[in-house]
PDB file of C-alpha atoms in Angstrom:
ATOM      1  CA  UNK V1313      18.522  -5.718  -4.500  1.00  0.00           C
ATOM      2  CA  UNK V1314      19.880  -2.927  -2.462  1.00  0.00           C
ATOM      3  CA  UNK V1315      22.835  -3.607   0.331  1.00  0.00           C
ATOM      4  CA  UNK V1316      20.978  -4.840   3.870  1.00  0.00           C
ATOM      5  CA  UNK V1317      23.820  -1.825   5.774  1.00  0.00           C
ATOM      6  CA  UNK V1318      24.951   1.412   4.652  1.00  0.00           C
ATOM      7  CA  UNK V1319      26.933   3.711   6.321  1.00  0.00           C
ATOM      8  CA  UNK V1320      26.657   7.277   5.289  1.00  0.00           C
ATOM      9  CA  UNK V1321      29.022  10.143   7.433  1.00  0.00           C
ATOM     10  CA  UNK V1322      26.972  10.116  10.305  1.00  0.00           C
ATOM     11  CA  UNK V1323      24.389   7.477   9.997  1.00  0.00           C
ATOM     12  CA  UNK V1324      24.164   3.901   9.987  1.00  0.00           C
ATOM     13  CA  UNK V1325      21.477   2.602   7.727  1.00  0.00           C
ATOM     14  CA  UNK V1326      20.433  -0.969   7.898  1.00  0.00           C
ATOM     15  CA  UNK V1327      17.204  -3.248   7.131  1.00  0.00           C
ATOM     16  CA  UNK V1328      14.735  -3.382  10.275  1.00  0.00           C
ATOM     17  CA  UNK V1329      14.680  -6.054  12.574  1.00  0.00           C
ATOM     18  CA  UNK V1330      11.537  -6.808  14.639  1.00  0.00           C
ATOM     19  CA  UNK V1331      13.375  -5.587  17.811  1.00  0.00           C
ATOM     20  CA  UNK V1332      13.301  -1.744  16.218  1.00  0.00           C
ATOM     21  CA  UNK V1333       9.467  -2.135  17.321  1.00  0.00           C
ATOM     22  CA  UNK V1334      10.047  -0.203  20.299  1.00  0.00           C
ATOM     23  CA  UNK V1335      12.292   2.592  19.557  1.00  0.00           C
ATOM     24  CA  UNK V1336      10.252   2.847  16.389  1.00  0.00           C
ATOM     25  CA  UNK V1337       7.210   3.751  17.941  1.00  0.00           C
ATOM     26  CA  UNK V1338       9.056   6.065  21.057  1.00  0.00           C
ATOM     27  CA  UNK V1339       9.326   7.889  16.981  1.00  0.00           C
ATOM     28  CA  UNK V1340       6.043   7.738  15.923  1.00  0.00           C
ATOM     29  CA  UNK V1341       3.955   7.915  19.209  1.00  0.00           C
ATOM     30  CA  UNK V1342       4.895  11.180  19.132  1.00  0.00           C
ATOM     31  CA  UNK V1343       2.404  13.837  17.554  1.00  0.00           C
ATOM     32  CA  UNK V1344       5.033  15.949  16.171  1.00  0.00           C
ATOM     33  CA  UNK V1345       5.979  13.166  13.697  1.00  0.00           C
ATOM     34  CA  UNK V1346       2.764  11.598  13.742  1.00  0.00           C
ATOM     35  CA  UNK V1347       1.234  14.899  11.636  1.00  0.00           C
ATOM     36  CA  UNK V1348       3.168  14.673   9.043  1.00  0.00           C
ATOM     37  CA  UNK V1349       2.476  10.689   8.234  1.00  0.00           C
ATOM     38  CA  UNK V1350      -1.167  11.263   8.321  1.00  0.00           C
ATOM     39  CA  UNK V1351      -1.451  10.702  12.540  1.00  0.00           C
ATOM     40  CA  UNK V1352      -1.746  13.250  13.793  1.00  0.00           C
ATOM     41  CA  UNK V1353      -2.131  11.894  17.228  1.00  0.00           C
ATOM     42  CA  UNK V1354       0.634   9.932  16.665  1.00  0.00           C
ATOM     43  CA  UNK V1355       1.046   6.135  16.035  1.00  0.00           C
ATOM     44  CA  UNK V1356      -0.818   3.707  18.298  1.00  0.00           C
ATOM     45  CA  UNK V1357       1.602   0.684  18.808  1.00  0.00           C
ATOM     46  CA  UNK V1358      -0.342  -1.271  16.459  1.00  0.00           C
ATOM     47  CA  UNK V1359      -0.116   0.788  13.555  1.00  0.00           C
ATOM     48  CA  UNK V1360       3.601   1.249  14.656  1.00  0.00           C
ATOM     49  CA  UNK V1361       4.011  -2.759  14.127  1.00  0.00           C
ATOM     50  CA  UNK V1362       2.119  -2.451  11.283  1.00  0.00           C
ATOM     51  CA  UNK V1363       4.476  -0.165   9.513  1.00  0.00           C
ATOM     52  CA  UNK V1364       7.401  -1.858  10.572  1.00  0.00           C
ATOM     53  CA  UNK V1365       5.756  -5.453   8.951  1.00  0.00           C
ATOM     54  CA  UNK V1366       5.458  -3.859   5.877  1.00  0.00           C
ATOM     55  CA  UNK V1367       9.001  -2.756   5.973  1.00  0.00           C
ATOM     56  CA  UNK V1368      10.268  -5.907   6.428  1.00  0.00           C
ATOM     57  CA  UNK V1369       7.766  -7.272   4.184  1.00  0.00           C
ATOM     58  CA  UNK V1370       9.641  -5.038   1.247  1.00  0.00           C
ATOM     59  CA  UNK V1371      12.485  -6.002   1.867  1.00  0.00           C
ATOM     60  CA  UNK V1372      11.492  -9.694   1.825  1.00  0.00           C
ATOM     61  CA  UNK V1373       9.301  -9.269  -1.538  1.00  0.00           C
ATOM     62  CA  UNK V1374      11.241  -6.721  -3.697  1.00  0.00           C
ATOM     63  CA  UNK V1375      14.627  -6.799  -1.717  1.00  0.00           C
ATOM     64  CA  UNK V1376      14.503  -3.322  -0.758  1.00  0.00           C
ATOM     65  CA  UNK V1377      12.572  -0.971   1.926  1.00  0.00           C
ATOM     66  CA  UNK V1378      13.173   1.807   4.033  1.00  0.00           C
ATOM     67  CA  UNK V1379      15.924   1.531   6.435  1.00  0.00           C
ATOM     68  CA  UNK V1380      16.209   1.522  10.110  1.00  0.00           C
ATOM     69  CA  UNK V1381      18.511   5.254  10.543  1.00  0.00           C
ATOM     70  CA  UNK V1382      21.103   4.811  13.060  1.00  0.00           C
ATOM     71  CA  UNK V1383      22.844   8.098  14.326  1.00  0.00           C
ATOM     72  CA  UNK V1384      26.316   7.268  14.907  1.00  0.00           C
ATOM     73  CA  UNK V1385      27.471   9.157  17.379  1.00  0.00           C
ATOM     74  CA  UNK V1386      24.735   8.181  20.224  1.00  0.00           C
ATOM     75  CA  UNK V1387      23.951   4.346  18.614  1.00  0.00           C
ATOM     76  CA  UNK V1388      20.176   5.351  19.401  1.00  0.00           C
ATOM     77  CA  UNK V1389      17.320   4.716  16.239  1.00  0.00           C
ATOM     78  CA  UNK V1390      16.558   8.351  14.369  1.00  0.00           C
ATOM     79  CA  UNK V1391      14.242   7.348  12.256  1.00  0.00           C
ATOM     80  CA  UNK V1392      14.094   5.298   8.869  1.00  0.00           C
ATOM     81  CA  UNK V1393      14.558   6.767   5.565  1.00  0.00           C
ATOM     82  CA  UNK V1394      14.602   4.524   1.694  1.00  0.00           C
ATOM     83  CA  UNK V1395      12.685   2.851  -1.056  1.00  0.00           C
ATOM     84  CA  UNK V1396      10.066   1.018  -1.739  1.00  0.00           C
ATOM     85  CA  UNK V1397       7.658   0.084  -4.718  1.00  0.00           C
ATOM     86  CA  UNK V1398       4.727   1.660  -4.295  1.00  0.00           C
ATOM     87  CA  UNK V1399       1.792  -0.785  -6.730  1.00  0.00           C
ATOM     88  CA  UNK V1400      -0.736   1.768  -6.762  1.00  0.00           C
ATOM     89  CA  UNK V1401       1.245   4.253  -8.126  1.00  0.00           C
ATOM     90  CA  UNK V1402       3.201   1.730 -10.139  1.00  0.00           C
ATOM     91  CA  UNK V1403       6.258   3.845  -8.921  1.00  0.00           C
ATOM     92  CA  UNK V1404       9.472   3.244  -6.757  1.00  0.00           C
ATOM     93  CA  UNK V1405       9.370   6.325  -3.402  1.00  0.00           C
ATOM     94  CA  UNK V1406      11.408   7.524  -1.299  1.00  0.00           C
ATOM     95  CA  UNK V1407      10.152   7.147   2.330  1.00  0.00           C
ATOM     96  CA  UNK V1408      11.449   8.903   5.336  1.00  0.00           C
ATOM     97  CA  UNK V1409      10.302   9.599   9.120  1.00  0.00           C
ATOM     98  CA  UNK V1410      12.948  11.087  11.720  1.00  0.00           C
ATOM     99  CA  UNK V1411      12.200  11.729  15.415  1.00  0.00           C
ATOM    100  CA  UNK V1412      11.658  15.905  16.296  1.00  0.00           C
ATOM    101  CA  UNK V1413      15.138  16.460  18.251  1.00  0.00           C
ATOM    102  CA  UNK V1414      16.700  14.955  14.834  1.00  0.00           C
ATOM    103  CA  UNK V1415      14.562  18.046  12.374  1.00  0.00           C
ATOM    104  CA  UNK V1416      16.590  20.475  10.637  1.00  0.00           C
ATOM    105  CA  UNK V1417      20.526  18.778  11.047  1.00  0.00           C
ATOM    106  CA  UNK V1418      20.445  17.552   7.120  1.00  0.00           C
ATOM    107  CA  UNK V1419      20.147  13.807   8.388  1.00  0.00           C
ATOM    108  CA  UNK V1420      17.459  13.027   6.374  1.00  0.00           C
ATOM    109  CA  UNK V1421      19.048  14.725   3.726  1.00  0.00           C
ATOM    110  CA  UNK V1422      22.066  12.481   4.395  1.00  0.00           C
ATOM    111  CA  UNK V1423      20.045   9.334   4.343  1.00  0.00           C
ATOM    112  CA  UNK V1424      17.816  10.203   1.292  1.00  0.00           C
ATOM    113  CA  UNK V1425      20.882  11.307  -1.000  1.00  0.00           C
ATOM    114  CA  UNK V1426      22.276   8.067  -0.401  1.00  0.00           C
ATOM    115  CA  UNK V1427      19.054   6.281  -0.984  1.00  0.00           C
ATOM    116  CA  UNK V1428      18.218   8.071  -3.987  1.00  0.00           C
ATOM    117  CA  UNK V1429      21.679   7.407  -5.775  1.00  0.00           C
ATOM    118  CA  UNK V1430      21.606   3.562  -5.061  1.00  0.00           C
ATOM    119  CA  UNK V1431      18.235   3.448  -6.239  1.00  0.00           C
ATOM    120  CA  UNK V1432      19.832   4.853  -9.516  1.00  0.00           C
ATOM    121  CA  UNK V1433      22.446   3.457  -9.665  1.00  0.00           C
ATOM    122  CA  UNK V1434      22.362  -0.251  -7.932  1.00  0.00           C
ATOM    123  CA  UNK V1435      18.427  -0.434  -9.149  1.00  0.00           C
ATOM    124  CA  UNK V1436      18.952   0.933 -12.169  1.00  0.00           C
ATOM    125  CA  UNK V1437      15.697   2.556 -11.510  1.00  0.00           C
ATOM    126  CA  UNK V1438      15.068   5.806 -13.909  1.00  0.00           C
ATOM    127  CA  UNK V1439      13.006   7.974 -11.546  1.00  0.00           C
ATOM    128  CA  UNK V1440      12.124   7.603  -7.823  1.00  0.00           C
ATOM    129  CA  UNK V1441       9.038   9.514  -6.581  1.00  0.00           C
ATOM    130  CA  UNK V1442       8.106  11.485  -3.211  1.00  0.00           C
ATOM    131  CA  UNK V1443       5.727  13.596  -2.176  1.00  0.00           C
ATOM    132  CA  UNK V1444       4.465  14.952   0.974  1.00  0.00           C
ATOM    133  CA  UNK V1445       1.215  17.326   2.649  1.00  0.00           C
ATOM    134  CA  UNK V1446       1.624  20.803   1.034  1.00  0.00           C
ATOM    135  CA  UNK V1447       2.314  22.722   4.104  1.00  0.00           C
ATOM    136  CA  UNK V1448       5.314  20.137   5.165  1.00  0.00           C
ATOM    137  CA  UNK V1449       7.615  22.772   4.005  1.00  0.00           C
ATOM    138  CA  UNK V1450      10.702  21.313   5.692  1.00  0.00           C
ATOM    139  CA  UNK V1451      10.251  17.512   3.789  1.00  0.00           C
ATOM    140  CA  UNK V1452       9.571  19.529   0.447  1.00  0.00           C
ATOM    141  CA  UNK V1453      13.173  21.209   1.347  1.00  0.00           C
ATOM    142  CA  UNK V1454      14.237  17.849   1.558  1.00  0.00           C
ATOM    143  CA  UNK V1455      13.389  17.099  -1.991  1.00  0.00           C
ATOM    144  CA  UNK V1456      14.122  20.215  -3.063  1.00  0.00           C
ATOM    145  CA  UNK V1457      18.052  19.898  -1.988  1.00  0.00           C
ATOM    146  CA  UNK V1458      17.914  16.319  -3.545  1.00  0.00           C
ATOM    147  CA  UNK V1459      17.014  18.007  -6.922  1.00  0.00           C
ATOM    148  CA  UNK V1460      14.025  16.365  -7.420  1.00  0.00           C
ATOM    149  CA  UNK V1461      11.145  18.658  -9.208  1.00  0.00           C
ATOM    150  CA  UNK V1462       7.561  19.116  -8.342  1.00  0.00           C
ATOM    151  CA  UNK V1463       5.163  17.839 -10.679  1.00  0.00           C
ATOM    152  CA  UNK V1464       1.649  17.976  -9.548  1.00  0.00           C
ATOM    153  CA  UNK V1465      -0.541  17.958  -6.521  1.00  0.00           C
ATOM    154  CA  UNK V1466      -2.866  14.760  -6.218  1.00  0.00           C
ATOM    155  CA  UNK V1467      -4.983  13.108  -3.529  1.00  0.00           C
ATOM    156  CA  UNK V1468      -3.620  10.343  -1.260  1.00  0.00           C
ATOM    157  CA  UNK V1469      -5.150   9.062   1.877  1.00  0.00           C
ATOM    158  CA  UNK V1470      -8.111  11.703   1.260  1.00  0.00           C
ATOM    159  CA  UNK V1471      -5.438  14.399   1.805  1.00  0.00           C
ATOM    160  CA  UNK V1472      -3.926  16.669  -0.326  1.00  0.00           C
ATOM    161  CA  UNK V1473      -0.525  16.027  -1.315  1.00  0.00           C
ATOM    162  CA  UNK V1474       2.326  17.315  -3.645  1.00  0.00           C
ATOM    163  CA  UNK V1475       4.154  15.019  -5.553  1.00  0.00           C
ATOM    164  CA  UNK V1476       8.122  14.933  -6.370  1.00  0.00           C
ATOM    165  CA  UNK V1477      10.221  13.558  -8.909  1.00  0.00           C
ATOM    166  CA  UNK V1478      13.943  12.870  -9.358  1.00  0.00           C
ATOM    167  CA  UNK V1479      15.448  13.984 -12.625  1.00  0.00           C
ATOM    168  CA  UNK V1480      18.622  12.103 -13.692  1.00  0.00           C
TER     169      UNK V1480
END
């Protein structure tokens, strides 16, 4: 079980509630984002809700998920960014989403570094996977500064993806 709050230097990171539904999908409405997590029109409000249910539906079941990404400074919802076991892949992943004005300031960096070491060391897990489209050169930056290694590319969602792995 991972801890419900973290705080990293900038960013508070803490379990979703149900009332991140809207500033979630002000997120993931928008196209920019949407691209990258296979909507490329962005999220409808449904699949918005949708996401955030199965959120809160790891952290119910396996008592971790991706958490809600606070920024500090303005108190306003960035994005989310953490684990969760993923069954067809038999793997744990690190998940992340950030909203456009928030690209390129090392906050998901932030978030994921601090992810990926309590999954290590609180889940005593001995890898952690991610992977992303190909051409999403800024998340594979991402993994890249978090030392993981690329292993392979493979399909997902009938798309082309390339797949990460921690090494610890």
């Amino acid at each position: 079980m991972l801890q419900k709050e973290v705080e990293t230097e900038r960013l508070v990171l803490r379990e979703p509630q149900k009332l991140d539904l809207a500033p979630l999908h002000q997120i993931l409405a928008e196209p920019t984002v949407g691209i990258w997590l296979g909507k490329p029109q962005g999220f409808l409000l449904r699949e918005t809700k949708d996401l955030l249910d199965r959120f809160l539906t790891y952290w119910e079941e396996d008592g971790y998920g991706p958490w809600a990404a606070w920024d500090k400074k303005t108190g306003l919802l960035i994005g989310y960014c953490g684990l969760r076991y993923t069954t067809a892949l038999k793997e744990t992943e690190l998940l992340y989403g950030l909203h456009s004005h928030y690209w390129g300031k090392g906050f998901i960096t932030e978030a994921s570094r601090t992810a990926l070491e309590l999954g290590r060391d609180a889940l005593q897990l001995s890898k952690i996977i991610s992977y992303t489209l190909p051409n999403n050169q800024a998340s594979r930056r991402v993994m890249e500064k978090l030392n993981m290694v690329y292993v392979r590319d493979f399909v997902h969602a009938d798309l082309l993806h390339v797949f990460y792995r921690t090494q610890w």
